[in-house]
Short mmCIF file of C-alpha atoms in Angstrom, two decimals:
data_model
loop_
_atom_site.label_atom_id
_atom_site.label_comp_id
_atom_site.label_asym_id
_atom_site.label_seq_id
_atom_site.Cartn_x
_atom_site.Cartn_y
_atom_site.Cartn_z
CA MET A 375 -43.28 293.25 168.71
CA LYS A 376 -41.55 295.24 166.02
CA ALA A 377 -40.61 293.20 162.91
CA ILE A 378 -36.96 292.89 162.05
CA PRO A 379 -36.27 294.55 158.68
CA THR A 380 -35.42 292.17 155.86
CA PHE A 381 -32.06 293.78 155.17
CA SER A 382 -31.02 293.25 158.80
CA MET A 383 -31.88 289.54 158.62
CA GLN A 384 -29.82 289.24 155.42
CA LEU A 385 -26.92 291.00 157.12
CA PHE A 386 -27.25 288.67 160.10
CA VAL A 387 -27.04 285.60 157.80
CA ILE A 388 -24.01 287.05 156.02
CA ILE A 389 -22.26 287.68 159.35
CA ILE A 390 -22.91 284.10 160.47
CA LEU A 391 -21.60 282.65 157.20
CA PHE A 392 -18.57 284.93 157.25
CA SER A 393 -17.73 283.97 160.84
CA ASN A 394 -17.86 280.30 159.87
CA ILE A 395 -15.39 280.90 157.02
CA LEU A 396 -13.05 282.79 159.31
CA HIS A 397 -13.30 279.97 161.83
CA ALA A 398 -12.34 277.45 159.13
CA GLN A 399 -9.40 279.52 157.99
CA SER A 400 -8.08 279.84 161.53
CA THR A 401 -8.37 276.16 162.41
CA LEU A 402 -8.22 274.18 159.17
CA LYS A 403 -5.12 274.78 157.08
CA ILE A 404 -3.90 273.62 153.69
CA LYS A 405 -0.15 273.24 153.28
CA PHE A 406 1.82 272.25 150.20
CA GLN A 407 5.24 270.66 149.88
CA PRO A 408 6.88 272.06 147.81
CA ASP A 409 5.08 275.32 148.54
CA ASP A 410 4.07 278.46 146.62
CA TYR A 411 4.15 277.13 143.05
CA VAL A 412 4.15 274.04 140.85
CA TYR A 413 6.26 273.57 137.72
CA VAL A 414 4.79 272.24 134.50
CA TYR A 415 6.73 270.11 132.03
CA GLU A 416 6.16 270.56 128.32
CA THR A 417 5.05 267.55 126.29
CA LYS A 418 5.71 268.38 122.67
CA GLY A 419 6.96 266.31 119.78
CA PHE A 420 7.30 266.00 116.05
CA GLY A 421 3.79 265.93 114.60
CA THR A 422 1.86 266.31 117.87
CA PRO A 423 -1.36 268.28 117.24
CA ASN A 424 -1.45 269.99 120.64
CA ASP A 425 1.02 271.46 123.07
CA LEU A 426 0.56 269.74 126.42
CA TYR A 427 1.75 270.63 129.90
CA SER A 428 1.84 268.19 132.80
CA ALA A 429 1.90 269.14 136.48
CA VAL A 430 2.14 267.15 139.70
CA ILE A 431 1.22 268.54 143.11
CA GLN A 432 3.55 266.39 145.17
CA ASN A 433 1.96 266.84 148.63
CA ILE A 434 -1.24 268.49 149.85
CA ALA A 435 -1.62 268.47 153.63
CA ILE A 436 -4.91 269.29 155.37
CA VAL A 437 -4.18 270.16 159.01
CA ASN A 438 -6.70 270.59 161.85
CA HIS A 439 -5.68 273.09 164.54
CA ASP A 440 -9.12 273.11 166.19
CA ASN A 441 -9.80 271.73 169.66
CA ASP A 442 -12.54 269.59 168.17
CA SER A 443 -12.38 266.93 165.49
CA LEU A 444 -13.19 267.86 161.90
CA LYS A 445 -14.55 265.60 159.18
CA ILE A 446 -13.15 266.20 155.68
CA LYS A 447 -16.10 266.09 153.32
CA GLU A 448 -14.62 267.12 149.99
CA VAL A 449 -11.36 268.20 148.36
CA GLU A 450 -11.71 270.05 145.08
CA ILE A 451 -8.94 271.24 142.75
CA ILE A 452 -9.58 274.13 140.35
CA VAL A 453 -7.14 275.13 137.61
CA SER A 454 -7.44 278.58 136.05
CA GLN A 455 -5.85 281.13 133.77
CA GLY A 456 -6.80 284.57 134.96
CA ALA A 457 -10.57 284.58 135.39
CA ILE A 458 -11.03 281.57 133.09
CA GLU A 459 -11.50 278.15 134.68
CA ILE A 460 -9.64 275.43 132.78
CA GLN A 461 -10.22 272.34 134.91
CA ARG A 462 -12.12 271.36 138.03
CA TYR A 463 -12.20 267.98 139.71
CA LYS A 464 -12.85 266.40 143.08
CA VAL A 465 -10.39 264.05 144.73
CA PRO A 466 -12.26 260.74 145.14
CA GLU A 467 -13.26 259.90 148.71
CA LYS A 468 -11.51 256.55 148.30
CA ILE A 469 -8.21 258.37 147.65
CA LEU A 470 -8.69 260.54 150.75
CA PHE A 471 -9.28 257.51 152.96
CA GLU A 472 -6.41 255.49 151.48
CA SER A 473 -4.04 258.45 151.81
CA ALA A 474 -4.96 258.85 155.47
CA GLN A 475 -4.32 255.18 156.19
CA LYS A 476 -1.02 255.22 154.30
CA PHE A 477 0.51 258.14 156.17
CA ASN A 478 -0.82 256.93 159.51
CA THR A 479 0.88 253.58 158.90
CA TYR A 480 4.08 255.24 157.65
CA GLN A 481 4.28 257.32 160.82
CA LYS A 482 3.78 254.31 163.10
CA GLN A 483 6.44 252.32 161.22
CA GLY A 484 8.99 255.16 161.20
CA VAL A 485 8.95 255.33 157.40
CA LEU A 486 8.35 259.09 157.30
CA GLU A 487 11.46 259.78 159.34
CA TYR A 488 13.61 257.27 157.45
CA TYR A 489 12.53 258.58 154.03
CA ASP A 490 12.16 262.21 155.01
CA PHE A 491 13.95 263.27 151.82
CA GLN A 492 10.95 261.85 149.92
CA PHE A 493 8.02 262.94 152.11
CA GLN A 494 9.68 265.98 153.78
CA THR A 495 7.13 266.00 156.61
CA SER A 496 9.81 267.33 158.99
CA LYS A 497 9.94 270.49 156.88
CA TYR A 498 6.27 271.43 156.92
CA LEU A 499 4.41 269.13 159.33
CA ASN A 500 6.80 268.87 162.26
CA GLY A 501 4.99 267.78 165.42
CA ILE A 502 1.83 266.83 163.53
CA ASN A 503 0.24 263.38 163.75
CA PHE A 504 -1.47 261.68 160.83
CA SER A 505 -5.07 260.60 161.05
CA LYS A 506 -6.05 257.07 160.01
CA SER A 507 -9.30 258.35 158.48
CA THR A 508 -10.85 261.50 157.03
CA THR A 509 -11.78 262.64 160.54
CA LEU A 510 -8.98 264.77 161.96
CA ALA A 511 -8.47 265.26 165.68
CA ARG A 512 -6.63 268.33 166.98
CA GLU A 513 -3.15 268.69 165.42
CA GLU A 514 -3.77 265.85 162.99
CA ALA A 515 -3.27 265.96 159.24
CA LEU A 516 -4.29 264.13 156.10
CA VAL A 517 -1.78 264.19 153.24
CA ILE A 518 -2.77 263.67 149.61
CA THR A 519 0.11 262.94 147.25
CA HIS A 520 0.80 263.12 143.52
CA GLN A 521 -2.26 264.95 142.22
CA THR A 522 -1.58 264.89 138.48
CA MET A 523 -2.87 267.20 135.77
CA LEU A 524 -2.52 267.62 132.02
CA PHE A 525 -3.32 270.89 130.25
CA GLN A 526 -3.68 272.05 126.65
CA THR A 527 -3.79 275.66 127.85
CA LEU A 528 -1.06 276.82 130.21
CA PRO A 529 -2.72 277.90 133.49
CA ASP A 530 -1.37 280.34 136.04
CA LEU A 531 -3.10 279.23 139.25
CA ILE A 532 -4.22 276.07 141.03
CA THR A 533 -6.72 276.44 143.88
CA VAL A 534 -7.39 273.64 146.37
CA ILE A 535 -10.68 273.93 148.28
CA VAL A 536 -11.42 271.77 151.32
CA ARG A 537 -14.92 271.43 152.74
CA ALA A 538 -15.33 269.95 156.19
CA SER A 539 -17.72 269.81 159.13
CA ASP A 540 -17.20 269.96 162.87
CA ASN A 541 -18.76 267.64 165.45
CA ILE A 542 -21.88 269.78 165.81
CA GLY A 543 -22.56 269.97 162.10
CA ASN A 544 -21.14 273.35 161.14
CA SER A 545 -19.81 273.44 157.60
CA LEU A 546 -16.28 274.71 157.19
CA LEU A 547 -14.34 275.75 154.12
CA THR A 548 -10.73 276.68 153.50
CA GLU A 549 -8.54 277.01 150.44
CA GLY A 550 -4.91 277.20 149.34
CA THR A 551 -3.31 278.28 146.09
CA LEU A 552 -0.26 277.43 144.00
CA ARG A 553 1.10 279.51 141.16
CA VAL A 554 1.86 277.59 137.95
CA ILE A 555 5.26 278.19 136.34
CA ASN A 556 6.64 277.03 133.00
CA HIS A 557 10.29 277.48 133.96
CA LYS A 558 12.71 278.79 131.35
CA SER A 559 16.21 279.33 132.68
CA ASN A 560 18.14 282.45 131.73
CA ASN A 561 21.28 280.30 131.76
CA GLN A 562 22.56 278.56 128.63
CA TYR A 563 23.29 274.90 129.31
CA TYR A 564 24.98 272.15 127.34
CA PHE A 565 24.17 268.47 127.81
CA PRO A 566 26.41 266.80 130.45
CA LEU A 567 27.51 264.03 128.04
CA LYS A 568 28.69 263.89 124.44
CA GLY A 569 27.45 261.67 121.63
CA THR A 570 24.20 259.71 121.37
CA TRP A 571 22.31 258.93 124.58
CA THR A 572 18.96 257.57 125.73
CA ALA A 573 16.86 258.89 128.60
CA TYR A 574 15.99 255.84 130.70
CA GLY A 575 14.66 258.13 133.39
CA ALA A 576 13.06 261.51 132.70
CA PRO A 577 10.37 263.92 133.96
CA SER A 578 7.69 262.05 131.98
CA LEU A 579 4.71 260.81 133.96
CA ILE A 580 5.68 257.19 133.27
CA SER A 581 9.10 257.68 134.89
CA HIS A 582 9.81 257.18 138.61
CA HIS A 583 11.61 260.52 138.84
CA ARG A 584 8.45 262.59 138.42
CA TRP A 585 6.97 261.44 141.71
CA GLY A 586 9.45 263.05 144.11
CA SER A 587 10.11 266.77 144.49
CA ILE A 588 13.88 266.43 144.86
CA GLN A 589 14.25 264.62 141.53
CA GLU A 590 11.02 265.48 139.72
CA PHE A 591 12.83 266.78 136.62
CA ALA A 592 15.86 264.46 136.73
CA PHE A 593 17.35 262.22 134.04
CA ASP A 594 18.96 258.78 134.06
CA LEU A 595 21.14 258.65 130.96
CA VAL A 596 22.55 255.54 129.29
CA LYS A 597 24.20 254.62 126.01
CA ILE A 598 22.65 251.96 123.76
CA GLY A 599 24.83 249.75 121.57
CA ALA A 600 24.21 248.36 118.08
CA ASN A 601 22.79 245.23 119.74
CA GLY A 602 19.96 247.31 121.23
CA ASN A 603 21.20 246.78 124.79
CA THR A 604 23.01 248.96 127.29
CA HIS A 605 25.79 246.39 127.52
CA ASN A 606 27.83 243.87 125.61
CA GLY A 607 27.97 240.25 126.72
CA ASP A 608 25.79 239.21 129.67
CA GLY A 609 26.08 242.49 131.57
CA SER A 610 27.61 240.88 134.63
CA LYS A 611 30.64 243.22 134.70
CA LEU A 612 30.84 247.00 134.83
CA THR A 613 33.11 247.02 131.81
CA ASP A 614 30.35 245.34 129.77
CA TYR A 615 28.37 248.59 129.79
CA TYR A 616 28.77 251.09 126.96
CA SER A 617 28.21 254.04 129.31
CA PHE A 618 30.76 253.08 131.96
CA GLY A 619 33.71 255.46 132.11
CA GLU A 620 32.29 257.98 129.61
CA SER A 621 33.30 261.58 130.31
CA VAL A 622 30.90 263.85 132.21
CA TYR A 623 30.93 267.60 131.55
CA ALA A 624 29.77 270.73 133.38
CA ILE A 625 26.56 271.98 131.77
CA GLY A 626 27.50 275.61 132.35
CA SER A 627 30.03 277.86 134.00
CA GLY A 628 29.88 277.98 137.77
CA LYS A 629 31.47 277.09 141.07
CA VAL A 630 31.79 273.63 142.65
CA VAL A 631 29.96 273.72 146.00
CA SER A 632 29.92 270.03 146.94
CA ILE A 633 31.63 266.77 146.05
CA PHE A 634 31.49 263.24 147.41
CA ASN A 635 33.94 260.50 146.48
CA GLY A 636 33.23 257.93 149.18
CA GLY A 637 31.08 255.62 147.08
CA THR A 638 32.23 252.23 145.86
CA GLU A 639 31.43 250.18 142.76
CA SER A 640 31.12 246.44 142.38
CA ASN A 641 30.13 243.89 139.76
CA GLU A 642 28.12 242.22 142.52
CA ASN A 643 25.60 245.07 142.44
CA LEU A 644 24.70 244.22 138.85
CA LYS A 645 22.09 241.63 137.93
CA GLN A 646 23.95 238.39 137.41
CA PRO A 647 22.97 235.80 134.75
CA ASN A 648 21.97 233.25 137.39
CA GLU A 649 19.76 235.67 139.34
CA SER A 650 15.99 235.84 139.00
CA SER A 651 14.33 239.23 138.87
CA GLU A 652 12.95 238.66 142.37
CA GLU A 653 16.38 237.76 143.73
CA TYR A 654 17.90 240.83 142.16
CA PHE A 655 15.15 243.09 143.50
CA ASN A 656 15.72 241.79 147.02
CA LYS A 657 19.47 242.29 146.66
CA SER A 658 19.00 245.85 145.43
CA ALA A 659 16.54 246.68 148.23
CA LYS A 660 19.02 245.42 150.82
CA LEU A 661 21.79 247.54 149.29
CA GLN A 662 19.54 250.61 149.33
CA GLN A 663 18.84 250.14 153.04
CA GLU A 664 22.55 249.78 153.76
CA LEU A 665 23.32 252.98 151.87
CA LEU A 666 20.50 254.92 153.56
CA SER A 667 21.81 253.91 156.97
CA LYS A 668 25.11 255.59 156.08
CA GLY A 669 23.54 258.80 154.79
CA PHE A 670 21.89 260.21 151.69
CA SER A 671 25.24 260.96 150.01
CA TYR A 672 25.92 257.24 149.84
CA VAL A 673 22.59 256.69 148.05
CA MET A 674 23.56 259.16 145.32
CA GLY A 675 27.08 257.78 145.19
CA ASN A 676 30.05 259.82 144.05
CA HIS A 677 28.70 263.18 142.99
CA ILE A 678 29.40 266.80 142.14
CA ILE A 679 27.18 269.85 142.67
CA ILE A 680 27.88 273.07 140.76
CA GLU A 681 26.35 276.47 141.50
CA HIS A 682 25.34 278.48 138.42
CA ASP A 683 23.89 281.95 137.93
CA ASN A 684 20.31 282.66 139.02
CA ASP A 685 20.47 280.27 142.00
CA GLU A 686 20.49 277.10 139.91
CA TYR A 687 22.55 274.06 140.87
CA SER A 688 23.47 271.10 138.66
CA HIS A 689 23.86 267.65 140.23
CA TYR A 690 25.88 264.78 138.70
CA ALA A 691 25.49 261.46 140.55
CA HIS A 692 26.67 257.80 140.54
CA LEU A 693 30.07 258.91 139.20
CA LYS A 694 32.96 256.52 138.74
CA THR A 695 35.09 256.04 141.81
CA GLY A 696 38.30 258.07 141.66
CA SER A 697 37.25 259.96 138.53
CA LEU A 698 36.37 263.36 140.04
CA LYS A 699 38.53 266.09 138.53
CA VAL A 700 37.32 269.05 140.61
CA LYS A 701 37.21 270.07 144.25
CA VAL A 702 34.98 272.37 146.29
CA GLY A 703 35.64 276.00 145.43
CA ASP A 704 36.84 275.33 141.88
CA SER A 705 35.45 277.46 139.07
CA VAL A 706 34.39 275.47 136.01
CA ASN A 707 33.49 276.37 132.44
CA ARG A 708 30.67 275.04 130.31
CA GLY A 709 31.80 271.84 128.61
CA GLN A 710 34.68 271.22 131.04
CA GLN A 711 35.22 267.57 131.93
CA ILE A 712 34.55 267.08 135.62
CA ALA A 713 34.33 263.28 136.10
CA ALA A 714 33.48 259.94 134.49
CA LEU A 715 30.17 258.09 134.42
CA GLY A 716 30.00 255.26 136.93
CA HIS A 717 27.94 252.92 139.09
CA SER A 718 28.42 254.17 142.66
CA GLY A 719 25.57 254.48 145.14
CA ASN A 720 22.05 253.15 144.59
CA SER A 721 22.49 252.22 140.94
CA THR A 722 21.15 249.22 139.02
CA GLU A 723 23.65 249.68 136.19
CA PRO A 724 26.16 252.34 135.06
CA HIS A 725 24.35 255.58 134.21
CA LEU A 726 24.44 259.29 134.89
CA HIS A 727 21.77 260.64 137.20
CA PHE A 728 21.50 264.35 136.47
CA HIS A 729 19.22 267.17 137.51
CA VAL A 730 19.10 270.89 138.29
CA THR A 731 17.74 272.25 141.58
CA ASP A 732 17.05 275.53 143.33
CA GLY A 733 19.60 274.88 146.08
CA PRO A 734 22.74 272.91 147.00
CA ASP A 735 21.10 270.48 149.45
CA MET A 736 20.89 267.16 147.62
CA ALA A 737 18.23 265.75 149.96
CA TYR A 738 15.88 268.74 150.23
CA SER A 739 16.40 271.15 147.34
CA ARG A 740 13.67 271.31 144.74
CA SER A 741 14.20 269.91 141.25
CA ILE A 742 13.49 272.35 138.39
CA PRO A 743 13.00 271.76 134.64
CA VAL A 744 16.08 272.13 132.46
CA SER A 745 16.71 272.27 128.72
CA PHE A 746 19.89 272.16 126.65
CA ASP A 747 21.07 274.26 123.72
CA ASN A 748 23.20 271.64 121.97
CA ILE A 749 20.98 268.59 121.41
CA SER A 750 18.66 267.21 118.76
CA PHE A 751 16.24 264.30 118.96
CA PHE A 752 16.47 261.12 116.88
CA PRO A 753 14.89 260.19 114.51
CA ASP A 754 12.55 263.22 114.35
CA ASP A 755 13.64 266.60 115.60
CA ASP A 756 11.58 269.72 116.16
CA LYS A 757 13.36 272.93 117.11
CA ASN A 758 10.35 273.98 119.20
CA VAL A 759 10.82 271.01 121.54
CA ARG A 760 12.78 271.94 124.67
CA HIS A 761 12.16 269.07 127.05
CA ILE A 762 13.47 265.51 127.05
CA HIS A 763 11.07 262.64 127.76
CA TYR A 764 11.42 259.02 128.81
CA GLY A 765 12.89 256.76 126.13
CA GLN A 766 13.97 259.54 123.79
CA ILE A 767 17.25 259.26 121.89
CA LEU A 768 19.22 262.48 121.73
CA ILE A 769 22.38 263.58 119.98
CA THR A 770 24.71 266.33 121.15
CA HIS A 771 26.33 268.94 118.90
CA ASP A 772 29.45 270.96 119.71
#
């Protein structure tokens, strides 16, 4: 029998390996929500030795479209700048298993549908079931959330590689990529309030905002008094709060595309002196459920959305009832008063919830980083710092 040439055997092996990769790509898919790219947020400050950039991949879905079950063996995330690898790490198996169980339970309990604005599975996983383990049956998915990274060097690409095996032992591999963007708007924006304010919510990793794509780069803004509190007295009345009723201004010129003035305000929604923290938490959770049952607009309370140049939209939420000074279709100028700060919607105390997005849909548009041209930080300011972080005190300048 004639021997098979060595080069033919090598070619045969290559063909087999290549066919396996094609098979994986056609049956095992990686999907991201939000898709295409991830925004970084700058972490700089007075005296910091390094520029840092944080990034959060909100949702990574691994979907099996094969007729047979597939076992997820490994999920690896590689961060790079051009041809240079910056970071590489594997998602722990424990996280994969816990993520599978979480989304499987959420689906059974109806949580995914009720909180679709948070998980957005209807937008990119419609009709897909969620596996309770790392073994995926046909049309099942495993979703990994909130993969968090910190960089000293700004990357330009994140690659997610998934290795799996089918039920006869074939190894499969697929990958997905996200571009990395350090967003710098071409629009010039002014801060939506005037005076001295504190960021009680911000895009910092220790803030709740960072962990949802629709408010990832949002702010909760309050005013602190000389007593070091957000309120005078015991804080049981709206009028006790230094922020309540303060004027809210358009951050830039644009057109009003949406308003809502159906929210109400009540002293009863504040933490009362005789309430324990547990009692107040339960009261707030009940209120949130009541608002959600009415619609997402009621959660955000009275609000205004303004369209600016370059497809950017500013959102102003929890506004004071009856204070809105604009209507849909109005043109506004930068610095124009549009409303007053309030306590409507899902609000623990009077504050302004503010963010900029890439679209007018409050429940599904993507939050984008924003910076302002008329602020300085207290007590130490650095003109190279663009981004506001949790707990920072900032002062506006006309």
